[in-house]
Amino acid sequence: GLVTYNITGEDCEVVSIDSLCQFMGVGTLLLERVEEVARAAGCARLWAITTNDNLDAQRFFQKRGFVLSAVRLGSMSKIRLLKPNVPKVGYYGIPVRDEIELTKPLPPR
């Protein structure tokens, strides 16, 4: 598996998380490690962005304590101006239209 993240100030963005073996705990372990690194760096929250069609990502993050913190309706049409290869139809045949931001607070231990 692979996770990429970016720490800026008190925020840690989970940029990508990928596992070759789904449903075996690899993604969870990667996310837990990022949380440890973020806490050690003094971060107050983790956050990630996915699209409205990525129901698996929404499920994954919410099961691990993330909550929906923003929905940017129609934002994918603007993103396609910069990245025209972004598909119009995504997972499960759902039109890709919106960005969904998920956040997990990291209170001090």
PDB file of N, CA and C in Angstrom:
ATOM      1  N   GLY A   1       0.813  -1.186   0.000  1.00  0.00           N
ATOM      2  CA  GLY A   1       0.000   0.000   0.000  1.00  0.00           C
ATOM      3  C   GLY A   1       0.858   1.251   0.000  1.00  0.00           C
ATOM      4  N   LEU A   2       0.232   2.355  -0.258  1.00  0.00           N
ATOM      5  CA  LEU A   2       0.924   3.643  -0.311  1.00  0.00           C
ATOM      6  C   LEU A   2      -0.018   4.737   0.145  1.00  0.00           C
ATOM      7  N   VAL A   3       0.490   5.628   0.982  1.00  0.00           N
ATOM      8  CA  VAL A   3      -0.264   6.810   1.379  1.00  0.00           C
ATOM      9  C   VAL A   3       0.632   8.029   1.150  1.00  0.00           C
ATOM     10  N   THR A   4       0.030   9.093   0.642  1.00  0.00           N
ATOM     11  CA  THR A   4       0.747  10.359   0.533  1.00  0.00           C
ATOM     12  C   THR A   4      -0.032  11.384   1.346  1.00  0.00           C
ATOM     13  N   TYR A   5       0.707  12.290   1.971  1.00  0.00           N
ATOM     14  CA  TYR A   5       0.068  13.298   2.811  1.00  0.00           C
ATOM     15  C   TYR A   5       0.906  14.564   2.777  1.00  0.00           C
ATOM     16  N   ASN A   6       0.283  15.658   3.206  1.00  0.00           N
ATOM     17  CA  ASN A   6       0.955  16.955   3.221  1.00  0.00           C
ATOM     18  C   ASN A   6       0.589  17.670   4.517  1.00  0.00           C
ATOM     19  N   ILE A   7       1.609  18.010   5.296  1.00  0.00           N
ATOM     20  CA  ILE A   7       1.386  18.742   6.540  1.00  0.00           C
ATOM     21  C   ILE A   7       1.671  20.212   6.298  1.00  0.00           C
ATOM     22  N   THR A   8       0.668  21.034   6.608  1.00  0.00           N
ATOM     23  CA  THR A   8       0.796  22.485   6.517  1.00  0.00           C
ATOM     24  C   THR A   8       0.255  23.072   7.813  1.00  0.00           C
ATOM     25  N   GLY A   9       1.140  23.604   8.625  1.00  0.00           N
ATOM     26  CA  GLY A   9       0.707  24.159   9.909  1.00  0.00           C
ATOM     27  C   GLY A   9       0.099  23.076  10.776  1.00  0.00           C
ATOM     28  N   GLU A  10      -1.144  23.295  11.206  1.00  0.00           N
ATOM     29  CA  GLU A  10      -1.836  22.342  12.071  1.00  0.00           C
ATOM     30  C   GLU A  10      -2.721  21.373  11.295  1.00  0.00           C
ATOM     31  N   ASP A  11      -2.624  21.395   9.976  1.00  0.00           N
ATOM     32  CA  ASP A  11      -3.457  20.537   9.128  1.00  0.00           C
ATOM     33  C   ASP A  11      -2.617  19.490   8.428  1.00  0.00           C
ATOM     34  N   CYS A  12      -3.163  18.285   8.336  1.00  0.00           N
ATOM     35  CA  CYS A  12      -2.523  17.208   7.593  1.00  0.00           C
ATOM     36  C   CYS A  12      -3.529  16.693   6.569  1.00  0.00           C
ATOM     37  N   GLU A  13      -3.216  16.910   5.300  1.00  0.00           N
ATOM     38  CA  GLU A  13      -4.085  16.441   4.222  1.00  0.00           C
ATOM     39  C   GLU A  13      -3.638  15.049   3.781  1.00  0.00           C
ATOM     40  N   VAL A  14      -4.587  14.128   3.767  1.00  0.00           N
ATOM     41  CA  VAL A  14      -4.342  12.811   3.182  1.00  0.00           C
ATOM     42  C   VAL A  14      -4.602  12.994   1.682  1.00  0.00           C
ATOM     43  N   VAL A  15      -3.533  13.029   0.906  1.00  0.00           N
ATOM     44  CA  VAL A  15      -3.639  13.319  -0.530  1.00  0.00           C
ATOM     45  C   VAL A  15      -4.098  12.079  -1.292  1.00  0.00           C
ATOM     46  N   SER A  16      -3.505  10.940  -0.978  1.00  0.00           N
ATOM     47  CA  SER A  16      -3.922   9.686  -1.627  1.00  0.00           C
ATOM     48  C   SER A  16      -3.644   8.528  -0.696  1.00  0.00           C
ATOM     49  N   ILE A  17      -4.463   7.503  -0.845  1.00  0.00           N
ATOM     50  CA  ILE A  17      -4.254   6.271  -0.096  1.00  0.00           C
ATOM     51  C   ILE A  17      -4.670   5.122  -1.002  1.00  0.00           C
ATOM     52  N   ASP A  18      -3.743   4.211  -1.222  1.00  0.00           N
ATOM     53  CA  ASP A  18      -3.976   3.099  -2.142  1.00  0.00           C
ATOM     54  C   ASP A  18      -3.497   1.797  -1.511  1.00  0.00           C
ATOM     55  N   SER A  19      -4.260   0.747  -1.773  1.00  0.00           N
ATOM     56  CA  SER A  19      -3.878  -0.579  -1.300  1.00  0.00           C
ATOM     57  C   SER A  19      -4.148  -1.576  -2.416  1.00  0.00           C
ATOM     58  N   LEU A  20      -3.192  -2.439  -2.660  1.00  0.00           N
ATOM     59  CA  LEU A  20      -3.383  -3.482  -3.665  1.00  0.00           C
ATOM     60  C   LEU A  20      -4.324  -4.571  -3.167  1.00  0.00           C
ATOM     61  N   CYS A  21      -4.455  -4.689  -1.850  1.00  0.00           N
ATOM     62  CA  CYS A  21      -5.294  -5.722  -1.240  1.00  0.00           C
ATOM     63  C   CYS A  21      -6.390  -5.049  -0.434  1.00  0.00           C
ATOM     64  N   GLN A  22      -7.564  -4.890  -1.035  1.00  0.00           N
ATOM     65  CA  GLN A  22      -8.665  -4.241  -0.326  1.00  0.00           C
ATOM     66  C   GLN A  22      -9.226  -5.143   0.769  1.00  0.00           C
ATOM     67  N   PHE A  23      -9.746  -4.507   1.807  1.00  0.00           N
ATOM     68  CA  PHE A  23     -10.455  -5.173   2.907  1.00  0.00           C
ATOM     69  C   PHE A  23      -9.555  -6.107   3.724  1.00  0.00           C
ATOM     70  N   MET A  24      -8.259  -5.782   3.778  1.00  0.00           N
ATOM     71  CA  MET A  24      -7.333  -6.576   4.585  1.00  0.00           C
ATOM     72  C   MET A  24      -6.650  -5.718   5.648  1.00  0.00           C
ATOM     73  N   GLY A  25      -7.051  -4.443   5.792  1.00  0.00           N
ATOM     74  CA  GLY A  25      -6.522  -3.585   6.837  1.00  0.00           C
ATOM     75  C   GLY A  25      -5.305  -2.760   6.458  1.00  0.00           C
ATOM     76  N   VAL A  26      -4.835  -2.886   5.222  1.00  0.00           N
ATOM     77  CA  VAL A  26      -3.651  -2.139   4.803  1.00  0.00           C
ATOM     78  C   VAL A  26      -3.917  -0.637   4.838  1.00  0.00           C
ATOM     79  N   GLY A  27      -5.034  -0.203   4.251  1.00  0.00           N
ATOM     80  CA  GLY A  27      -5.373   1.216   4.235  1.00  0.00           C
ATOM     81  C   GLY A  27      -5.544   1.770   5.641  1.00  0.00           C
ATOM     82  N   THR A  28      -6.152   0.990   6.502  1.00  0.00           N
ATOM     83  CA  THR A  28      -6.339   1.411   7.893  1.00  0.00           C
ATOM     84  C   THR A  28      -4.999   1.614   8.583  1.00  0.00           C
ATOM     85  N   LEU A  29      -4.079   0.670   8.403  1.00  0.00           N
ATOM     86  CA  LEU A  29      -2.753   0.804   9.014  1.00  0.00           C
ATOM     87  C   LEU A  29      -2.017   2.030   8.483  1.00  0.00           C
ATOM     88  N   LEU A  30      -2.116   2.268   7.186  1.00  0.00           N
ATOM     89  CA  LEU A  30      -1.467   3.444   6.602  1.00  0.00           C
ATOM     90  C   LEU A  30      -2.049   4.725   7.190  1.00  0.00           C
ATOM     91  N   LEU A  31      -3.376   4.788   7.284  1.00  0.00           N
ATOM     92  CA  LEU A  31      -4.021   5.979   7.828  1.00  0.00           C
ATOM     93  C   LEU A  31      -3.663   6.174   9.299  1.00  0.00           C
ATOM     94  N   GLU A  32      -3.595   5.098  10.050  1.00  0.00           N
ATOM     95  CA  GLU A  32      -3.207   5.207  11.459  1.00  0.00           C
ATOM     96  C   GLU A  32      -1.788   5.746  11.593  1.00  0.00           C
ATOM     97  N   ARG A  33      -0.905   5.330  10.724  1.00  0.00           N
ATOM     98  CA  ARG A  33       0.484   5.828  10.767  1.00  0.00           C
ATOM     99  C   ARG A  33       0.529   7.316  10.442  1.00  0.00           C
ATOM    100  N   VAL A  34      -0.240   7.745   9.448  1.00  0.00           N
ATOM    101  CA  VAL A  34      -0.288   9.174   9.118  1.00  0.00           C
ATOM    102  C   VAL A  34      -0.819   9.957  10.307  1.00  0.00           C
ATOM    103  N   GLU A  35      -1.821   9.421  10.985  1.00  0.00           N
ATOM    104  CA  GLU A  35      -2.356  10.100  12.169  1.00  0.00           C
ATOM    105  C   GLU A  35      -1.280  10.244  13.249  1.00  0.00           C
ATOM    106  N   GLU A  36      -0.484   9.203  13.458  1.00  0.00           N
ATOM    107  CA  GLU A  36       0.611   9.275  14.431  1.00  0.00           C
ATOM    108  C   GLU A  36       1.615  10.363  14.042  1.00  0.00           C
ATOM    109  N   VAL A  37       1.992  10.394  12.778  1.00  0.00           N
ATOM    110  CA  VAL A  37       2.955  11.399  12.287  1.00  0.00           C
ATOM    111  C   VAL A  37       2.368  12.796  12.439  1.00  0.00           C
ATOM    112  N   ALA A  38       1.087  12.945  12.099  1.00  0.00           N
ATOM    113  CA  ALA A  38       0.435  14.250  12.193  1.00  0.00           C
ATOM    114  C   ALA A  38       0.371  14.735  13.642  1.00  0.00           C
ATOM    115  N   ARG A  39       0.014  13.851  14.550  1.00  0.00           N
ATOM    116  CA  ARG A  39      -0.019  14.223  15.972  1.00  0.00           C
ATOM    117  C   ARG A  39       1.368  14.652  16.446  1.00  0.00           C
ATOM    118  N   ALA A  40       2.386  13.889  16.065  1.00  0.00           N
ATOM    119  CA  ALA A  40       3.758  14.218  16.471  1.00  0.00           C
ATOM    120  C   ALA A  40       4.193  15.566  15.913  1.00  0.00           C
ATOM    121  N   ALA A  41       3.638  15.940  14.763  1.00  0.00           N
ATOM    122  CA  ALA A  41       3.973  17.226  14.135  1.00  0.00           C
ATOM    123  C   ALA A  41       3.114  18.372  14.682  1.00  0.00           C
ATOM    124  N   GLY A  42       2.200  18.061  15.616  1.00  0.00           N
ATOM    125  CA  GLY A  42       1.361  19.096  16.219  1.00  0.00           C
ATOM    126  C   GLY A  42       0.118  19.441  15.430  1.00  0.00           C
ATOM    127  N   CYS A  43      -0.299  18.565  14.539  1.00  0.00           N
ATOM    128  CA  CYS A  43      -1.498  18.835  13.738  1.00  0.00           C
ATOM    129  C   CYS A  43      -2.760  18.727  14.593  1.00  0.00           C
ATOM    130  N   ALA A  44      -3.741  19.548  14.261  1.00  0.00           N
ATOM    131  CA  ALA A  44      -5.022  19.544  14.962  1.00  0.00           C
ATOM    132  C   ALA A  44      -6.101  18.788  14.192  1.00  0.00           C
ATOM    133  N   ARG A  45      -5.823  18.503  12.890  1.00  0.00           N
ATOM    134  CA  ARG A  45      -6.830  17.768  12.127  1.00  0.00           C
ATOM    135  C   ARG A  45      -6.199  17.067  10.924  1.00  0.00           C
ATOM    136  N   LEU A  46      -6.863  15.979  10.541  1.00  0.00           N
ATOM    137  CA  LEU A  46      -6.599  15.311   9.271  1.00  0.00           C
ATOM    138  C   LEU A  46      -7.742  15.683   8.338  1.00  0.00           C
ATOM    139  N   TRP A  47      -7.463  15.768   7.048  1.00  0.00           N
ATOM    140  CA  TRP A  47      -8.547  16.002   6.111  1.00  0.00           C
ATOM    141  C   TRP A  47      -8.218  15.362   4.773  1.00  0.00           C
ATOM    142  N   ALA A  48      -9.271  15.094   4.004  1.00  0.00           N
ATOM    143  CA  ALA A  48      -9.122  14.466   2.698  1.00  0.00           C
ATOM    144  C   ALA A  48     -10.256  14.945   1.806  1.00  0.00           C
ATOM    145  N   ILE A  49     -10.022  14.886   0.514  1.00  0.00           N
ATOM    146  CA  ILE A  49     -11.046  15.238  -0.467  1.00  0.00           C
ATOM    147  C   ILE A  49     -11.263  14.033  -1.373  1.00  0.00           C
ATOM    148  N   THR A  50     -12.519  13.743  -1.651  1.00  0.00           N
ATOM    149  CA  THR A  50     -12.872  12.735  -2.639  1.00  0.00           C
ATOM    150  C   THR A  50     -13.996  13.294  -3.501  1.00  0.00           C
ATOM    151  N   THR A  51     -14.479  12.496  -4.397  1.00  0.00           N
ATOM    152  CA  THR A  51     -15.565  12.948  -5.274  1.00  0.00           C
ATOM    153  C   THR A  51     -16.865  12.254  -4.890  1.00  0.00           C
ATOM    154  N   ASN A  52     -17.953  12.810  -5.361  1.00  0.00           N
ATOM    155  CA  ASN A  52     -19.276  12.313  -4.989  1.00  0.00           C
ATOM    156  C   ASN A  52     -19.507  10.859  -5.412  1.00  0.00           C
ATOM    157  N   ASP A  53     -18.816  10.396  -6.432  1.00  0.00           N
ATOM    158  CA  ASP A  53     -19.011   9.020  -6.902  1.00  0.00           C
ATOM    159  C   ASP A  53     -18.209   7.996  -6.111  1.00  0.00           C
ATOM    160  N   ASN A  54     -17.213   8.441  -5.351  1.00  0.00           N
ATOM    161  CA  ASN A  54     -16.303   7.515  -4.677  1.00  0.00           C
ATOM    162  C   ASN A  54     -16.880   7.092  -3.326  1.00  0.00           C
ATOM    163  N   LEU A  55     -17.919   6.283  -3.404  1.00  0.00           N
ATOM    164  CA  LEU A  55     -18.617   5.838  -2.200  1.00  0.00           C
ATOM    165  C   LEU A  55     -17.714   4.989  -1.314  1.00  0.00           C
ATOM    166  N   ASP A  56     -16.795   4.236  -1.929  1.00  0.00           N
ATOM    167  CA  ASP A  56     -15.879   3.416  -1.130  1.00  0.00           C
ATOM    168  C   ASP A  56     -14.964   4.283  -0.276  1.00  0.00           C
ATOM    169  N   ALA A  57     -14.465   5.386  -0.842  1.00  0.00           N
ATOM    170  CA  ALA A  57     -13.612   6.297  -0.065  1.00  0.00           C
ATOM    171  C   ALA A  57     -14.418   6.977   1.040  1.00  0.00           C
ATOM    172  N   GLN A  58     -15.631   7.377   0.732  1.00  0.00           N
ATOM    173  CA  GLN A  58     -16.472   8.009   1.747  1.00  0.00           C
ATOM    174  C   GLN A  58     -16.711   7.047   2.905  1.00  0.00           C
ATOM    175  N   ARG A  59     -16.997   5.793   2.599  1.00  0.00           N
ATOM    176  CA  ARG A  59     -17.209   4.775   3.621  1.00  0.00           C
ATOM    177  C   ARG A  59     -15.931   4.567   4.430  1.00  0.00           C
ATOM    178  N   PHE A  60     -14.803   4.426   3.724  1.00  0.00           N
ATOM    179  CA  PHE A  60     -13.528   4.177   4.383  1.00  0.00           C
ATOM    180  C   PHE A  60     -13.221   5.260   5.414  1.00  0.00           C
ATOM    181  N   PHE A  61     -13.286   6.520   5.008  1.00  0.00           N
ATOM    182  CA  PHE A  61     -12.927   7.603   5.918  1.00  0.00           C
ATOM    183  C   PHE A  61     -13.927   7.751   7.060  1.00  0.00           C
ATOM    184  N   GLN A  62     -15.216   7.641   6.775  1.00  0.00           N
ATOM    185  CA  GLN A  62     -16.208   7.808   7.839  1.00  0.00           C
ATOM    186  C   GLN A  62     -16.112   6.697   8.887  1.00  0.00           C
ATOM    187  N   LYS A  63     -15.802   5.476   8.460  1.00  0.00           N
ATOM    188  CA  LYS A  63     -15.640   4.386   9.427  1.00  0.00           C
ATOM    189  C   LYS A  63     -14.456   4.636  10.349  1.00  0.00           C
ATOM    190  N   ARG A  64     -13.546   5.511   9.951  1.00  0.00           N
ATOM    191  CA  ARG A  64     -12.336   5.778  10.723  1.00  0.00           C
ATOM    192  C   ARG A  64     -12.365   7.143  11.399  1.00  0.00           C
ATOM    193  N   GLY A  65     -13.580   7.657  11.623  1.00  0.00           N
ATOM    194  CA  GLY A  65     -13.736   8.860  12.429  1.00  0.00           C
ATOM    195  C   GLY A  65     -13.802  10.177  11.684  1.00  0.00           C
ATOM    196  N   PHE A  66     -13.738  10.156  10.368  1.00  0.00           N
ATOM    197  CA  PHE A  66     -13.853  11.392   9.595  1.00  0.00           C
ATOM    198  C   PHE A  66     -15.327  11.751   9.453  1.00  0.00           C
ATOM    199  N   VAL A  67     -15.603  13.049   9.364  1.00  0.00           N
ATOM    200  CA  VAL A  67     -16.965  13.535   9.142  1.00  0.00           C
ATOM    201  C   VAL A  67     -16.963  14.428   7.899  1.00  0.00           C
ATOM    202  N   LEU A  68     -18.116  14.499   7.254  1.00  0.00           N
ATOM    203  CA  LEU A  68     -18.247  15.397   6.108  1.00  0.00           C
ATOM    204  C   LEU A  68     -18.106  16.826   6.605  1.00  0.00           C
ATOM    205  N   SER A  69     -17.205  17.584   6.001  1.00  0.00           N
ATOM    206  CA  SER A  69     -17.000  18.958   6.454  1.00  0.00           C
ATOM    207  C   SER A  69     -17.294  19.984   5.368  1.00  0.00           C
ATOM    208  N   ALA A  70     -17.343  19.549   4.120  1.00  0.00           N
ATOM    209  CA  ALA A  70     -17.695  20.480   3.033  1.00  0.00           C
ATOM    210  C   ALA A  70     -18.095  19.680   1.803  1.00  0.00           C
ATOM    211  N   VAL A  71     -19.025  20.242   1.062  1.00  0.00           N
ATOM    212  CA  VAL A  71     -19.394  19.697  -0.241  1.00  0.00           C
ATOM    213  C   VAL A  71     -19.322  20.860  -1.220  1.00  0.00           C
ATOM    214  N   ARG A  72     -18.501  20.713  -2.235  1.00  0.00           N
ATOM    215  CA  ARG A  72     -18.360  21.757  -3.246  1.00  0.00           C
ATOM    216  C   ARG A  72     -19.108  21.311  -4.502  1.00  0.00           C
ATOM    217  N   LEU A  73     -20.359  21.756  -4.574  1.00  0.00           N
ATOM    218  CA  LEU A  73     -21.236  21.354  -5.667  1.00  0.00           C
ATOM    219  C   LEU A  73     -20.720  21.879  -7.006  1.00  0.00           C
ATOM    220  N   GLY A  74     -20.666  20.998  -7.988  1.00  0.00           N
ATOM    221  CA  GLY A  74     -20.279  21.390  -9.336  1.00  0.00           C
ATOM    222  C   GLY A  74     -18.809  21.694  -9.534  1.00  0.00           C
ATOM    223  N   SER A  75     -17.982  21.448  -8.527  1.00  0.00           N
ATOM    224  CA  SER A  75     -16.575  21.852  -8.602  1.00  0.00           C
ATOM    225  C   SER A  75     -15.773  21.075  -9.646  1.00  0.00           C
ATOM    226  N   MET A  76     -16.218  19.900 -10.009  1.00  0.00           N
ATOM    227  CA  MET A  76     -15.444  19.089 -10.948  1.00  0.00           C
ATOM    228  C   MET A  76     -15.419  19.688 -12.351  1.00  0.00           C
ATOM    229  N   SER A  77     -16.410  20.483 -12.700  1.00  0.00           N
ATOM    230  CA  SER A  77     -16.373  21.131 -14.025  1.00  0.00           C
ATOM    231  C   SER A  77     -15.227  22.139 -14.089  1.00  0.00           C
ATOM    232  N   LYS A  78     -14.933  22.806 -12.980  1.00  0.00           N
ATOM    233  CA  LYS A  78     -13.793  23.734 -12.936  1.00  0.00           C
ATOM    234  C   LYS A  78     -12.469  22.965 -12.957  1.00  0.00           C
ATOM    235  N   ILE A  79     -12.425  21.856 -12.248  1.00  0.00           N
ATOM    236  CA  ILE A  79     -11.203  21.047 -12.215  1.00  0.00           C
ATOM    237  C   ILE A  79     -10.889  20.497 -13.597  1.00  0.00           C
ATOM    238  N   ARG A  80     -11.923  20.148 -14.359  1.00  0.00           N
ATOM    239  CA  ARG A  80     -11.694  19.613 -15.708  1.00  0.00           C
ATOM    240  C   ARG A  80     -11.077  20.645 -16.654  1.00  0.00           C
ATOM    241  N   LEU A  81     -11.200  21.928 -16.336  1.00  0.00           N
ATOM    242  CA  LEU A  81     -10.535  22.951 -17.150  1.00  0.00           C
ATOM    243  C   LEU A  81      -9.023  22.804 -17.046  1.00  0.00           C
ATOM    244  N   LEU A  82      -8.536  22.399 -15.866  1.00  0.00           N
ATOM    245  CA  LEU A  82      -7.103  22.171 -15.655  1.00  0.00           C
ATOM    246  C   LEU A  82      -6.687  20.741 -15.966  1.00  0.00           C
ATOM    247  N   LYS A  83      -7.607  19.825 -15.719  1.00  0.00           N
ATOM    248  CA  LYS A  83      -7.325  18.394 -15.920  1.00  0.00           C
ATOM    249  C   LYS A  83      -8.439  17.788 -16.777  1.00  0.00           C
ATOM    250  N   PRO A  84      -8.369  17.976 -18.086  1.00  0.00           N
ATOM    251  CA  PRO A  84      -9.462  17.517 -18.951  1.00  0.00           C
ATOM    252  C   PRO A  84      -9.653  16.001 -18.983  1.00  0.00           C
ATOM    253  N   ASN A  85      -8.686  15.242 -18.497  1.00  0.00           N
ATOM    254  CA  ASN A  85      -8.816  13.784 -18.504  1.00  0.00           C
ATOM    255  C   ASN A  85      -9.639  13.231 -17.343  1.00  0.00           C
ATOM    256  N   VAL A  86     -10.101  14.093 -16.429  1.00  0.00           N
ATOM    257  CA  VAL A  86     -10.952  13.631 -15.326  1.00  0.00           C
ATOM    258  C   VAL A  86     -12.279  13.152 -15.932  1.00  0.00           C
ATOM    259  N   PRO A  87     -12.655  11.912 -15.645  1.00  0.00           N
ATOM    260  CA  PRO A  87     -13.863  11.357 -16.269  1.00  0.00           C
ATOM    261  C   PRO A  87     -15.141  12.071 -15.831  1.00  0.00           C
ATOM    262  N   LYS A  88     -16.119  12.024 -16.690  1.00  0.00           N
ATOM    263  CA  LYS A  88     -17.428  12.616 -16.357  1.00  0.00           C
ATOM    264  C   LYS A  88     -18.308  11.621 -15.621  1.00  0.00           C
ATOM    265  N   VAL A  89     -18.047  10.349 -15.815  1.00  0.00           N
ATOM    266  CA  VAL A  89     -18.784   9.310 -15.111  1.00  0.00           C
ATOM    267  C   VAL A  89     -17.760   8.460 -14.363  1.00  0.00           C
ATOM    268  N   GLY A  90     -18.050   8.204 -13.093  1.00  0.00           N
ATOM    269  CA  GLY A  90     -17.089   7.496 -12.254  1.00  0.00           C
ATOM    270  C   GLY A  90     -17.597   6.163 -11.766  1.00  0.00           C
ATOM    271  N   TYR A  91     -17.231   5.858 -10.531  1.00  0.00           N
ATOM    272  CA  TYR A  91     -17.584   4.582  -9.930  1.00  0.00           C
ATOM    273  C   TYR A  91     -19.095   4.372  -9.929  1.00  0.00           C
ATOM    274  N   TYR A  92     -19.490   3.127 -10.151  1.00  0.00           N
ATOM    275  CA  TYR A  92     -20.895   2.714 -10.109  1.00  0.00           C
ATOM    276  C   TYR A  92     -21.764   3.471 -11.107  1.00  0.00           C
ATOM    277  N   GLY A  93     -21.148   4.060 -12.155  1.00  0.00           N
ATOM    278  CA  GLY A  93     -21.899   4.783 -13.171  1.00  0.00           C
ATOM    279  C   GLY A  93     -22.436   6.125 -12.697  1.00  0.00           C
ATOM    280  N   ILE A  94     -21.891   6.651 -11.620  1.00  0.00           N
ATOM    281  CA  ILE A  94     -22.354   7.918 -11.036  1.00  0.00           C
ATOM    282  C   ILE A  94     -21.631   9.078 -11.712  1.00  0.00           C
ATOM    283  N   PRO A  95     -22.359  10.103 -12.172  1.00  0.00           N
ATOM    284  CA  PRO A  95     -21.704  11.283 -12.743  1.00  0.00           C
ATOM    285  C   PRO A  95     -20.798  11.955 -11.708  1.00  0.00           C
ATOM    286  N   VAL A  96     -19.585  12.301 -12.116  1.00  0.00           N
ATOM    287  CA  VAL A  96     -18.614  12.941 -11.219  1.00  0.00           C
ATOM    288  C   VAL A  96     -18.829  14.450 -11.306  1.00  0.00           C
ATOM    289  N   ARG A  97     -19.426  15.026 -10.264  1.00  0.00           N
ATOM    290  CA  ARG A  97     -19.774  16.446 -10.280  1.00  0.00           C
ATOM    291  C   ARG A  97     -19.174  17.247  -9.130  1.00  0.00           C
ATOM    292  N   ASP A  98     -19.104  16.632  -7.947  1.00  0.00           N
ATOM    293  CA  ASP A  98     -18.834  17.389  -6.733  1.00  0.00           C
ATOM    294  C   ASP A  98     -17.614  16.851  -5.985  1.00  0.00           C
ATOM    295  N   GLU A  99     -16.994  17.737  -5.207  1.00  0.00           N
ATOM    296  CA  GLU A  99     -15.938  17.341  -4.286  1.00  0.00           C
ATOM    297  C   GLU A  99     -16.541  17.236  -2.891  1.00  0.00           C
ATOM    298  N   ILE A 100     -16.081  16.246  -2.153  1.00  0.00           N
ATOM    299  CA  ILE A 100     -16.523  16.063  -0.777  1.00  0.00           C
ATOM    300  C   ILE A 100     -15.284  16.089   0.110  1.00  0.00           C
ATOM    301  N   GLU A 101     -15.305  16.969   1.086  1.00  0.00           N
ATOM    302  CA  GLU A 101     -14.194  17.070   2.036  1.00  0.00           C
ATOM    303  C   GLU A 101     -14.600  16.376   3.328  1.00  0.00           C
ATOM    304  N   LEU A 102     -13.694  15.576   3.838  1.00  0.00           N
ATOM    305  CA  LEU A 102     -13.896  14.879   5.105  1.00  0.00           C
ATOM    306  C   LEU A 102     -12.796  15.279   6.067  1.00  0.00           C
ATOM    307  N   THR A 103     -13.141  15.436   7.337  1.00  0.00           N
ATOM    308  CA  THR A 103     -12.202  15.932   8.339  1.00  0.00           C
ATOM    309  C   THR A 103     -12.265  15.063   9.589  1.00  0.00           C
ATOM    310  N   LYS A 104     -11.099  14.879  10.205  1.00  0.00           N
ATOM    311  CA  LYS A 104     -11.028  14.195  11.492  1.00  0.00           C
ATOM    312  C   LYS A 104     -10.221  15.057  12.457  1.00  0.00           C
ATOM    313  N   PRO A 105     -10.864  15.571  13.505  1.00  0.00           N
ATOM    314  CA  PRO A 105     -10.118  16.358  14.488  1.00  0.00           C
ATOM    315  C   PRO A 105      -9.105  15.483  15.216  1.00  0.00           C
ATOM    316  N   LEU A 106      -7.979  16.085  15.568  1.00  0.00           N
ATOM    317  CA  LEU A 106      -6.934  15.384  16.324  1.00  0.00           C
ATOM    318  C   LEU A 106      -6.712  16.129  17.640  1.00  0.00           C
ATOM    319  N   PRO A 107      -7.596  15.897  18.618  1.00  0.00           N
ATOM    320  CA  PRO A 107      -7.400  16.584  19.894  1.00  0.00           C
ATOM    321  C   PRO A 107      -6.108  16.091  20.559  1.00  0.00           C
ATOM    322  N   PRO A 108      -5.478  16.936  21.341  1.00  0.00           N
ATOM    323  CA  PRO A 108      -4.243  16.520  22.014  1.00  0.00           C
ATOM    324  C   PRO A 108      -4.501  15.332  22.934  1.00  0.00           C
ATOM    325  N   ARG A 109      -3.536  14.439  23.044  1.00  0.00           N
ATOM    326  CA  ARG A 109      -3.689  13.258  23.928  1.00  0.00           C
ATOM    327  C   ARG A 109      -3.195  13.551  25.314  1.00  0.00           C
TER     328      ARG A 109
END
